[in-house]
Amino acid sequence: MKRKTVKTGILLLGLSALVILIGLAGDSPVSALDRSTYRSLKTFNEILDIVEKNYVEPVETKNLLQGAVNGMMRSLDPHSSYMTADMYRELEVETKGRFGGIGIEITIRKDVLTVVSPIEDTPAYRAGVKAGDAIIRIDGKSTKDITIMDAVKKLRGPKGTNVTITIMRDETTKPQDITITRDIIQIVSIRSRIFEDGIGYVRISSFQERTAEDLAKALAEVTKKTNPLKGLVLDLRNNPGGLLSQAVQVSDVFLKSGMIVSTRGRVKSVESSAKARDNGNEPSCAIVALVNEGTASAAEIVAGALQDNGRALVLGTQTFGKGSVQTVIPLDDGSALKLTTAKYYTPKGRSIQAEGIQPDIVIRRTRIVNGKERESTEEPLREKDLAGHIPSPRENGEVKESPAAPPTQPRPLPRREEMGDVTQDNQLKSAIDILKSWDLFRKGARSS
């Protein structure tokens, strides 16, 4: 209890100093602002004292303060958060692409823990977890008011241990329990293959520390197997993003010159821009980039850079729309803040925030239901659907014009769940068909 008294005393000492400053400032506008801040801090201190003394069970001041910080960060936007020392270490591990868990990307949508997308070839993916699934319980405990970081902590764990998630889907009326055995999630961010007629295929599933390096190796292997390379499909679908630096390096692999991305924020130190350099080994073939509603953040930077520089035709559906940059700020006790500090912009100055990248050619994935070809009727989860998201320029009224109408959609082909199989993936088949007839396609585009 003595320790609590000391902490509270320090807080009051700081407030006393603030009172002196307010007195010196007089009636200036700054003085009014300081008074407002003082009153809020005074109220917070009173509430803390009341809870400590009167709550039905003894409570630790540290836990109360951490809860207050969590609430403050949650009030900002869906991507800002406070991380304990354990959570911060987990984040550092994740960027290396190897950790123990089930393999899903999650967010908070309308106050509900929601799956953005399962990571390919992971326990969650194999168990049938789908994008848009609402996780209402973890190991029988409600996820109501849970933070992203707390959810991550509960879902991760040693290889071979089980976790049970209870999900709800739009097409179901009852909750469904899915028990998943954790494994080492080794995220292989690059996969490649060759199709007939000299068409290469590279899939980037996330942006980790080695993504650009692994991409260069994959392209060298693809080029070695088919020379000359007539065309390349760059698959960015269901890529949740990752490291900004890797998005820049990946874009630079394909670009000889031009802007890649710029970031702008309130603080000048977070503003930056990245330009492509001519490394002399950029692919010269035509490129079609595949995107969908699961293409987010760093993946949207790459798609926007290639689209704005005229280096790739973007095909698929509108992307997720996460156009903000999070800076991780370590604190003295080993914890950290993940704080949204800037927005990023495409080479032509487009803000992706809450809008996403609009494909040059819109083609939706289709599925076979009772022998008939149908498009999905589910409304995809996007940044604009997240409570507290940073509004887009259009939402703020900064952009008045309506977005350009998307090009006419070619007739979609039957779909299966697997990506990368040309017989089961209508978007991929369309991309390959375009690359096979690239010269005719470009002539048609010029004459239209």
Coordinates of C-alpha atoms in Angstrom, one line a residue:
M1 CA 0.0 0.0 0.0
K2 CA 3.0 2.3 0.7
R3 CA 4.1 1.9 -2.9
K4 CA 0.7 3.1 -4.2
T5 CA 0.8 6.2 -2.0
V6 CA 4.2 7.1 -3.4
K7 CA 2.9 6.7 -7.0
T8 CA -0.1 8.8 -6.3
G9 CA 2.0 11.5 -4.7
I10 CA 4.2 11.8 -7.8
L11 CA 1.1 12.3 -9.9
L12 CA -0.2 15.1 -7.5
L13 CA 3.3 16.7 -7.5
G14 CA 3.1 17.0 -11.3
L15 CA -0.3 18.5 -11.1
S16 CA 0.8 21.0 -8.6
A17 CA 3.6 22.1 -10.9
L18 CA 1.0 22.5 -13.7
V19 CA -1.1 24.7 -11.4
I20 CA 1.8 27.1 -11.0
L21 CA 2.4 27.2 -14.7
I22 CA -1.3 27.9 -15.3
G23 CA -1.1 30.8 -12.8
L24 CA 1.8 32.3 -14.7
A25 CA 0.2 31.9 -18.1
G26 CA -2.8 34.0 -17.2
D27 CA -5.9 34.0 -19.5
S28 CA -4.1 33.0 -22.7
P29 CA -5.5 30.3 -25.0
V30 CA -2.8 28.0 -23.9
S31 CA -3.8 28.6 -20.3
A32 CA -7.4 27.5 -21.1
L33 CA -6.1 24.3 -22.8
D34 CA -3.9 23.6 -19.8
R35 CA -6.8 24.1 -17.4
S36 CA -8.9 21.6 -19.3
T37 CA -6.1 19.1 -19.3
Y38 CA -5.6 19.7 -15.5
R39 CA -9.2 19.1 -14.8
S40 CA -9.2 15.9 -16.8
L41 CA -6.1 14.6 -15.0
K42 CA -7.5 15.6 -11.6
T43 CA -10.7 13.7 -12.4
F44 CA -8.7 10.7 -13.4
N45 CA -6.7 10.8 -10.2
E46 CA -9.9 11.0 -8.1
I47 CA -11.4 8.0 -10.0
L48 CA -8.2 6.0 -9.5
D49 CA -8.2 6.8 -5.7
I50 CA -11.9 5.9 -5.4
V51 CA -11.4 2.5 -7.2
E52 CA -8.3 1.6 -5.1
K53 CA -10.1 2.3 -1.8
N54 CA -13.6 1.1 -2.5
Y55 CA -13.6 -1.7 -5.1
V56 CA -15.1 -4.9 -3.8
E57 CA -11.7 -6.8 -4.2
P58 CA -8.1 -5.5 -3.8
V59 CA -6.8 -4.2 -7.1
E60 CA -3.2 -3.4 -8.2
T61 CA -2.6 0.1 -9.3
K62 CA -0.4 -1.2 -12.1
N63 CA -3.4 -3.1 -13.6
L64 CA -5.7 -0.1 -13.3
L65 CA -3.2 2.2 -15.1
Q66 CA -2.6 -0.4 -17.8
G67 CA -6.3 -0.7 -18.3
A68 CA -6.6 3.0 -18.6
V69 CA -3.8 3.1 -21.2
N70 CA -5.4 0.3 -23.1
G71 CA -8.7 2.2 -23.2
M72 CA -6.9 5.4 -24.4
M73 CA -5.2 3.6 -27.2
R74 CA -8.4 1.8 -28.2
S75 CA -10.1 5.2 -28.5
L76 CA -7.6 6.3 -31.2
D77 CA -8.0 3.8 -34.1
P78 CA -8.2 0.1 -34.7
H79 CA -4.4 -0.2 -35.2
S80 CA -2.9 1.7 -32.3
S81 CA -2.4 -0.3 -29.1
Y82 CA -0.3 -0.7 -25.9
M83 CA 1.9 -3.7 -25.7
T84 CA 3.2 -5.3 -22.5
A85 CA 6.8 -6.5 -22.6
D86 CA 5.6 -10.0 -23.5
M87 CA 3.5 -8.7 -26.3
Y88 CA 6.3 -6.5 -27.6
R89 CA 8.6 -9.5 -27.7
E90 CA 5.9 -11.5 -29.6
L91 CA 5.7 -8.7 -32.2
E92 CA 9.4 -8.8 -32.7
V93 CA 9.2 -12.5 -33.2
E94 CA 6.3 -12.2 -35.7
T95 CA 8.3 -9.9 -38.0
K96 CA 10.9 -12.6 -38.4
G97 CA 8.1 -14.9 -39.8
R98 CA 8.3 -17.7 -37.2
F99 CA 6.2 -18.1 -34.1
G100 CA 3.9 -20.6 -32.3
G101 CA 0.2 -20.2 -33.0
I102 CA -2.6 -21.1 -35.3
G103 CA -2.0 -18.8 -38.2
I104 CA -4.7 -16.1 -38.6
E105 CA -4.8 -12.3 -39.1
I106 CA -7.4 -10.7 -36.8
T107 CA -9.0 -7.3 -36.1
I108 CA -11.8 -5.7 -34.2
R109 CA -14.9 -5.1 -36.3
K110 CA -17.9 -3.5 -34.7
D111 CA -16.5 -4.4 -31.3
V112 CA -16.2 -8.1 -32.3
L113 CA -13.0 -10.0 -32.7
T114 CA -13.0 -10.9 -36.4
V115 CA -10.7 -12.9 -38.8
V116 CA -9.2 -10.8 -41.6
S117 CA -7.8 -13.9 -43.3
P118 CA -6.2 -17.2 -42.4
I119 CA -2.6 -17.6 -43.3
E120 CA -2.0 -20.2 -46.0
D121 CA -0.9 -23.7 -45.0
T122 CA -1.4 -23.1 -41.3
P123 CA -3.5 -25.0 -38.7
A124 CA -6.3 -22.4 -38.9
Y125 CA -6.3 -22.5 -42.7
R126 CA -6.5 -26.3 -42.7
A127 CA -9.2 -26.3 -40.0
G128 CA -11.5 -24.2 -42.3
V129 CA -11.3 -20.8 -40.6
K130 CA -12.5 -18.2 -43.1
A131 CA -12.1 -14.4 -43.5
G132 CA -15.0 -12.7 -41.8
D133 CA -15.5 -15.3 -39.1
A134 CA -16.4 -13.6 -35.8
I135 CA -14.5 -15.2 -32.9
I136 CA -16.9 -14.9 -29.9
R137 CA -15.0 -17.1 -27.5
I138 CA -11.5 -18.4 -27.0
D139 CA -11.2 -21.6 -24.9
G140 CA -14.7 -20.9 -23.7
K141 CA -14.1 -17.4 -22.5
S142 CA -15.9 -14.5 -24.1
T143 CA -13.9 -12.1 -26.4
K144 CA -16.2 -9.2 -25.6
D145 CA -14.1 -6.0 -25.2
I146 CA -10.9 -8.0 -25.8
T147 CA -7.9 -6.1 -27.3
I148 CA -6.1 -7.4 -30.4
M149 CA -2.9 -7.9 -28.3
D150 CA -4.8 -9.9 -25.6
A151 CA -6.4 -12.0 -28.3
V152 CA -3.0 -12.7 -30.0
K153 CA -1.6 -13.7 -26.6
K154 CA -4.4 -16.2 -26.1
L155 CA -4.2 -17.7 -29.6
R156 CA -0.5 -18.1 -29.7
G157 CA 1.3 -20.8 -27.7
P158 CA 3.7 -23.8 -27.8
K159 CA 3.6 -26.2 -30.7
G160 CA 1.3 -29.2 -30.1
T161 CA -1.1 -27.4 -27.6
N162 CA -4.7 -26.9 -28.4
V163 CA -6.9 -23.9 -28.5
T164 CA -10.7 -23.8 -29.1
I165 CA -12.2 -20.9 -30.9
T166 CA -16.0 -20.4 -31.1
I167 CA -17.0 -18.7 -34.3
M168 CA -20.1 -17.2 -35.9
R169 CA -20.6 -16.9 -39.7
D170 CA -23.2 -14.9 -41.6
E171 CA -24.6 -18.1 -43.2
T172 CA -24.9 -19.9 -39.8
T173 CA -27.3 -19.5 -37.0
K174 CA -25.4 -21.3 -34.2
P175 CA -21.9 -20.8 -32.9
Q176 CA -19.4 -23.4 -34.0
D177 CA -16.5 -24.6 -32.0
I178 CA -13.2 -25.3 -33.8
T179 CA -10.4 -26.9 -31.9
I180 CA -7.0 -26.2 -33.5
T181 CA -3.6 -27.6 -32.6
R182 CA -1.0 -24.9 -32.5
D183 CA 2.1 -25.3 -34.7
I184 CA 5.2 -23.3 -35.5
I185 CA 3.9 -20.8 -38.0
Q186 CA 6.8 -20.5 -40.5
I187 CA 5.5 -17.9 -42.9
V188 CA 6.9 -18.6 -46.3
S189 CA 6.2 -15.3 -47.9
I190 CA 7.2 -16.2 -51.5
R191 CA 5.9 -19.0 -53.7
S192 CA 6.6 -19.3 -57.4
R193 CA 5.9 -21.5 -60.4
I194 CA 5.9 -21.6 -64.2
F195 CA 2.8 -21.8 -66.5
E196 CA 2.9 -22.7 -70.1
D197 CA 3.8 -20.2 -72.8
G198 CA 6.5 -18.6 -70.7
I199 CA 4.2 -17.2 -68.0
G200 CA 5.7 -16.9 -64.5
Y201 CA 3.8 -16.8 -61.2
V202 CA 5.0 -15.3 -57.9
R203 CA 2.8 -15.1 -54.8
I204 CA 3.7 -12.9 -51.9
S205 CA 1.7 -13.9 -48.8
S206 CA 3.1 -11.3 -46.4
F207 CA 6.0 -8.9 -45.9
Q208 CA 8.6 -10.2 -43.5
E209 CA 12.3 -9.4 -42.9
R210 CA 13.5 -11.5 -45.9
T211 CA 10.6 -11.0 -48.4
A212 CA 12.5 -8.8 -50.9
E213 CA 15.5 -11.1 -50.8
D214 CA 13.4 -14.2 -51.3
L215 CA 11.5 -12.5 -54.1
A216 CA 14.7 -11.8 -56.0
K217 CA 15.7 -15.5 -55.7
A218 CA 12.3 -16.7 -56.8
L219 CA 12.4 -14.4 -59.9
A220 CA 15.9 -15.6 -60.8
E221 CA 14.7 -19.2 -60.6
V222 CA 11.6 -18.4 -62.7
T223 CA 13.7 -16.6 -65.3
K224 CA 16.2 -19.4 -65.4
K225 CA 13.5 -22.0 -66.1
T226 CA 11.8 -20.0 -68.9
N227 CA 13.9 -17.6 -70.9
P228 CA 12.6 -15.3 -72.2
L229 CA 9.9 -14.7 -69.6
K230 CA 6.8 -13.6 -71.5
G231 CA 4.7 -12.4 -68.6
L232 CA 4.5 -12.5 -64.8
V233 CA 1.5 -12.8 -62.5
L234 CA 2.2 -11.1 -59.1
D235 CA -0.3 -12.5 -56.6
L236 CA -1.0 -10.2 -53.7
R237 CA -4.4 -11.6 -52.7
N238 CA -5.1 -12.1 -49.0
N239 CA -1.8 -10.5 -48.2
P240 CA -2.3 -8.7 -44.9
G241 CA 0.8 -6.6 -45.2
G242 CA 3.8 -6.4 -42.8
L243 CA 7.0 -4.3 -42.9
L244 CA 6.9 -1.0 -44.8
S245 CA 10.6 -1.3 -45.7
Q246 CA 10.0 -4.6 -47.4
A247 CA 7.1 -3.2 -49.4
V248 CA 9.5 -0.5 -50.7
Q249 CA 12.2 -3.0 -51.6
V250 CA 9.7 -5.3 -53.3
S251 CA 8.4 -2.5 -55.4
D252 CA 11.9 -1.5 -56.3
V253 CA 12.5 -5.0 -57.7
F254 CA 10.0 -4.2 -60.5
L255 CA 10.7 -0.5 -61.0
K256 CA 13.6 1.2 -62.6
S257 CA 12.5 4.7 -61.6
G258 CA 9.7 6.7 -60.1
M259 CA 8.1 7.3 -56.7
I260 CA 7.1 4.2 -54.7
V261 CA 5.4 5.7 -51.7
S262 CA 5.3 8.7 -49.5
T263 CA 4.2 9.1 -45.8
R264 CA 2.7 12.2 -44.2
G265 CA 1.9 12.9 -40.6
R266 CA 1.6 15.6 -38.0
V267 CA 5.3 15.3 -37.0
K268 CA 7.8 16.1 -39.7
S269 CA 10.1 13.4 -38.6
V270 CA 7.7 10.7 -39.7
E271 CA 7.3 12.1 -43.2
S272 CA 9.3 10.4 -45.9
S273 CA 9.3 9.3 -49.5
A274 CA 10.9 6.4 -51.3
K275 CA 11.9 6.3 -55.0
A276 CA 12.9 3.4 -57.2
R277 CA 16.5 2.8 -58.3
D278 CA 17.7 1.3 -61.5
N279 CA 19.4 -1.9 -60.4
G280 CA 19.8 -3.2 -64.0
N281 CA 18.1 -6.5 -63.3
E282 CA 14.4 -5.5 -63.2
P283 CA 12.0 -7.8 -65.1
S284 CA 11.1 -6.4 -68.5
C285 CA 8.1 -8.6 -69.1
A286 CA 4.4 -7.6 -68.7
I287 CA 3.0 -7.9 -65.2
V288 CA -0.5 -8.5 -63.9
A289 CA -0.9 -8.0 -60.2
L290 CA -3.8 -9.8 -58.5
V291 CA -5.6 -8.2 -55.5
N292 CA -8.7 -8.6 -53.5
E293 CA -10.4 -7.4 -50.3
G294 CA -7.7 -9.2 -48.2
T295 CA -4.9 -7.2 -49.9
A296 CA -3.9 -4.7 -47.2
S297 CA -1.3 -2.3 -46.0
A298 CA 2.2 -3.1 -47.4
A299 CA 0.6 -5.2 -50.2
E300 CA -1.5 -2.1 -51.2
I301 CA 1.7 0.0 -51.3
V302 CA 3.1 -2.4 -53.9
A303 CA -0.1 -2.6 -55.9
G304 CA -0.4 1.2 -55.9
A305 CA 3.2 1.8 -56.8
L306 CA 3.1 -0.6 -59.8
Q307 CA -0.3 0.7 -60.9
D308 CA 0.6 4.4 -60.7
N309 CA 4.0 3.9 -62.5
G310 CA 2.2 2.0 -65.3
R311 CA 4.3 -1.1 -64.5
A312 CA 1.5 -3.6 -63.9
L313 CA -2.1 -4.1 -64.7
V314 CA -4.0 -4.6 -61.5
L315 CA -6.8 -7.2 -61.6
G316 CA -9.2 -8.5 -59.0
T317 CA -11.4 -6.6 -56.5
Q318 CA -11.0 -3.5 -54.4
T319 CA -8.4 -3.9 -51.7
F320 CA -8.8 -3.6 -47.9
G321 CA -7.9 0.1 -47.5
K322 CA -5.4 0.2 -44.7
G323 CA -3.4 3.3 -45.5
S324 CA -1.8 4.1 -42.2
V325 CA 1.7 3.6 -40.8
Q326 CA 2.2 2.3 -37.2
T327 CA 5.4 3.2 -35.4
V328 CA 6.5 1.0 -32.5
I329 CA 7.8 3.1 -29.7
P330 CA 9.7 1.1 -27.0
L331 CA 9.2 2.2 -23.4
D332 CA 11.6 2.0 -20.5
D333 CA 10.0 -1.0 -18.8
G334 CA 10.2 -3.2 -21.9
S335 CA 6.6 -2.5 -23.0
A336 CA 5.8 -0.4 -26.2
L337 CA 3.3 1.6 -27.9
K338 CA 2.2 0.8 -31.4
L339 CA 1.0 4.2 -32.6
T340 CA -0.5 5.3 -35.9
T341 CA 1.8 8.2 -36.8
A342 CA 1.3 8.7 -40.6
K343 CA -0.7 7.9 -43.7
Y344 CA 0.9 6.6 -46.8
Y345 CA 0.2 7.8 -50.4
T346 CA 0.7 6.3 -53.8
P347 CA 3.1 7.9 -56.3
K348 CA 0.2 9.9 -57.7
G349 CA -0.8 11.2 -54.3
R350 CA -3.7 8.9 -53.7
S351 CA -4.6 8.1 -50.1
I352 CA -5.4 4.4 -49.7
Q353 CA -6.9 4.9 -46.2
A354 CA -10.4 3.5 -46.0
E355 CA -10.6 3.4 -49.8
G356 CA -8.1 0.9 -51.0
I357 CA -6.8 0.3 -54.5
Q358 CA -9.4 0.1 -57.3
P359 CA -8.2 -2.6 -59.9
D360 CA -7.8 -1.7 -63.5
I361 CA -10.0 -4.7 -64.3
V362 CA -12.5 -5.9 -61.8
I363 CA -13.1 -9.7 -61.7
R364 CA -14.7 -11.3 -58.7
R365 CA -13.9 -14.8 -57.5
T366 CA -16.8 -17.2 -58.1
R367 CA -17.8 -20.5 -56.7
I368 CA -19.9 -23.4 -57.8
V369 CA -23.1 -24.0 -55.9
N370 CA -25.4 -26.9 -56.9
G371 CA -23.6 -27.1 -60.2
K372 CA -24.1 -23.4 -61.0
E373 CA -21.6 -20.6 -61.1
R374 CA -22.3 -17.9 -58.5
E375 CA -20.5 -14.9 -57.1
S376 CA -20.2 -14.6 -53.3
T377 CA -22.9 -12.5 -51.7
E378 CA -21.0 -12.0 -48.5
E379 CA -20.0 -8.3 -47.9
P380 CA -16.2 -8.4 -47.4
L381 CA -14.5 -6.8 -44.4
R382 CA -12.6 -3.6 -45.2
E383 CA -10.9 -0.9 -43.2
K384 CA -13.9 1.4 -43.6
D385 CA -16.0 -1.1 -41.6
L386 CA -13.7 -1.0 -38.5
A387 CA -15.1 1.1 -35.7
G388 CA -12.9 4.2 -35.1
H389 CA -11.0 3.9 -38.3
I390 CA -9.3 7.0 -39.6
P391 CA -11.6 8.5 -42.3
S392 CA -10.6 8.6 -45.9
P393 CA -10.3 12.0 -47.7
R394 CA -13.7 11.2 -49.3
E395 CA -15.3 10.6 -46.0
N396 CA -13.9 13.9 -44.7
G397 CA -15.3 15.7 -47.7
E398 CA -11.8 16.6 -49.1
V399 CA -12.6 14.7 -52.3
K400 CA -15.9 15.6 -53.9
E401 CA -15.8 13.7 -57.2
S402 CA -17.2 10.2 -57.4
P403 CA -14.7 7.4 -58.0
A404 CA -14.3 6.3 -61.6
A405 CA -16.5 3.4 -62.6
P406 CA -14.7 0.2 -62.8
P407 CA -14.1 -1.4 -66.2
T408 CA -16.6 -3.9 -67.6
Q409 CA -16.2 -7.2 -65.9
P410 CA -15.3 -10.2 -68.1
R411 CA -17.5 -13.2 -67.5
P412 CA -16.0 -15.0 -64.4
L413 CA -15.0 -18.6 -64.5
P414 CA -15.8 -21.4 -61.9
R415 CA -13.9 -21.0 -58.6
R416 CA -12.6 -23.4 -56.0
E417 CA -11.0 -22.4 -52.7
E418 CA -7.4 -23.0 -53.7
M419 CA -5.4 -20.1 -55.3
G420 CA -2.6 -20.7 -57.8
D421 CA -4.4 -23.5 -59.6
V422 CA -5.4 -22.2 -63.0
T423 CA -8.2 -24.7 -63.4
Q424 CA -9.8 -23.6 -60.2
D425 CA -9.0 -19.9 -60.0
N426 CA -10.9 -17.6 -62.4
Q427 CA -8.9 -14.5 -61.5
L428 CA -5.6 -16.3 -62.1
K429 CA -6.9 -17.7 -65.4
S430 CA -7.9 -14.3 -66.6
A431 CA -4.5 -12.8 -65.7
I432 CA -2.7 -15.6 -67.7
D433 CA -5.0 -15.1 -70.6
I434 CA -4.3 -11.4 -70.7
L435 CA -0.5 -12.0 -70.5
K436 CA -0.7 -14.6 -73.3
S437 CA -2.3 -12.1 -75.6
W438 CA -0.6 -9.0 -74.1
D439 CA 0.2 -7.3 -77.4
L440 CA -3.5 -7.6 -78.6
F441 CA -4.7 -6.5 -75.2
R442 CA -2.6 -3.3 -75.2
K443 CA -3.7 -2.5 -78.8
G444 CA -7.4 -2.9 -77.7
A445 CA -6.8 -0.8 -74.6
R446 CA -5.3 2.1 -76.7
S447 CA -8.1 2.0 -79.2
S448 CA -10.9 2.1 -76.7

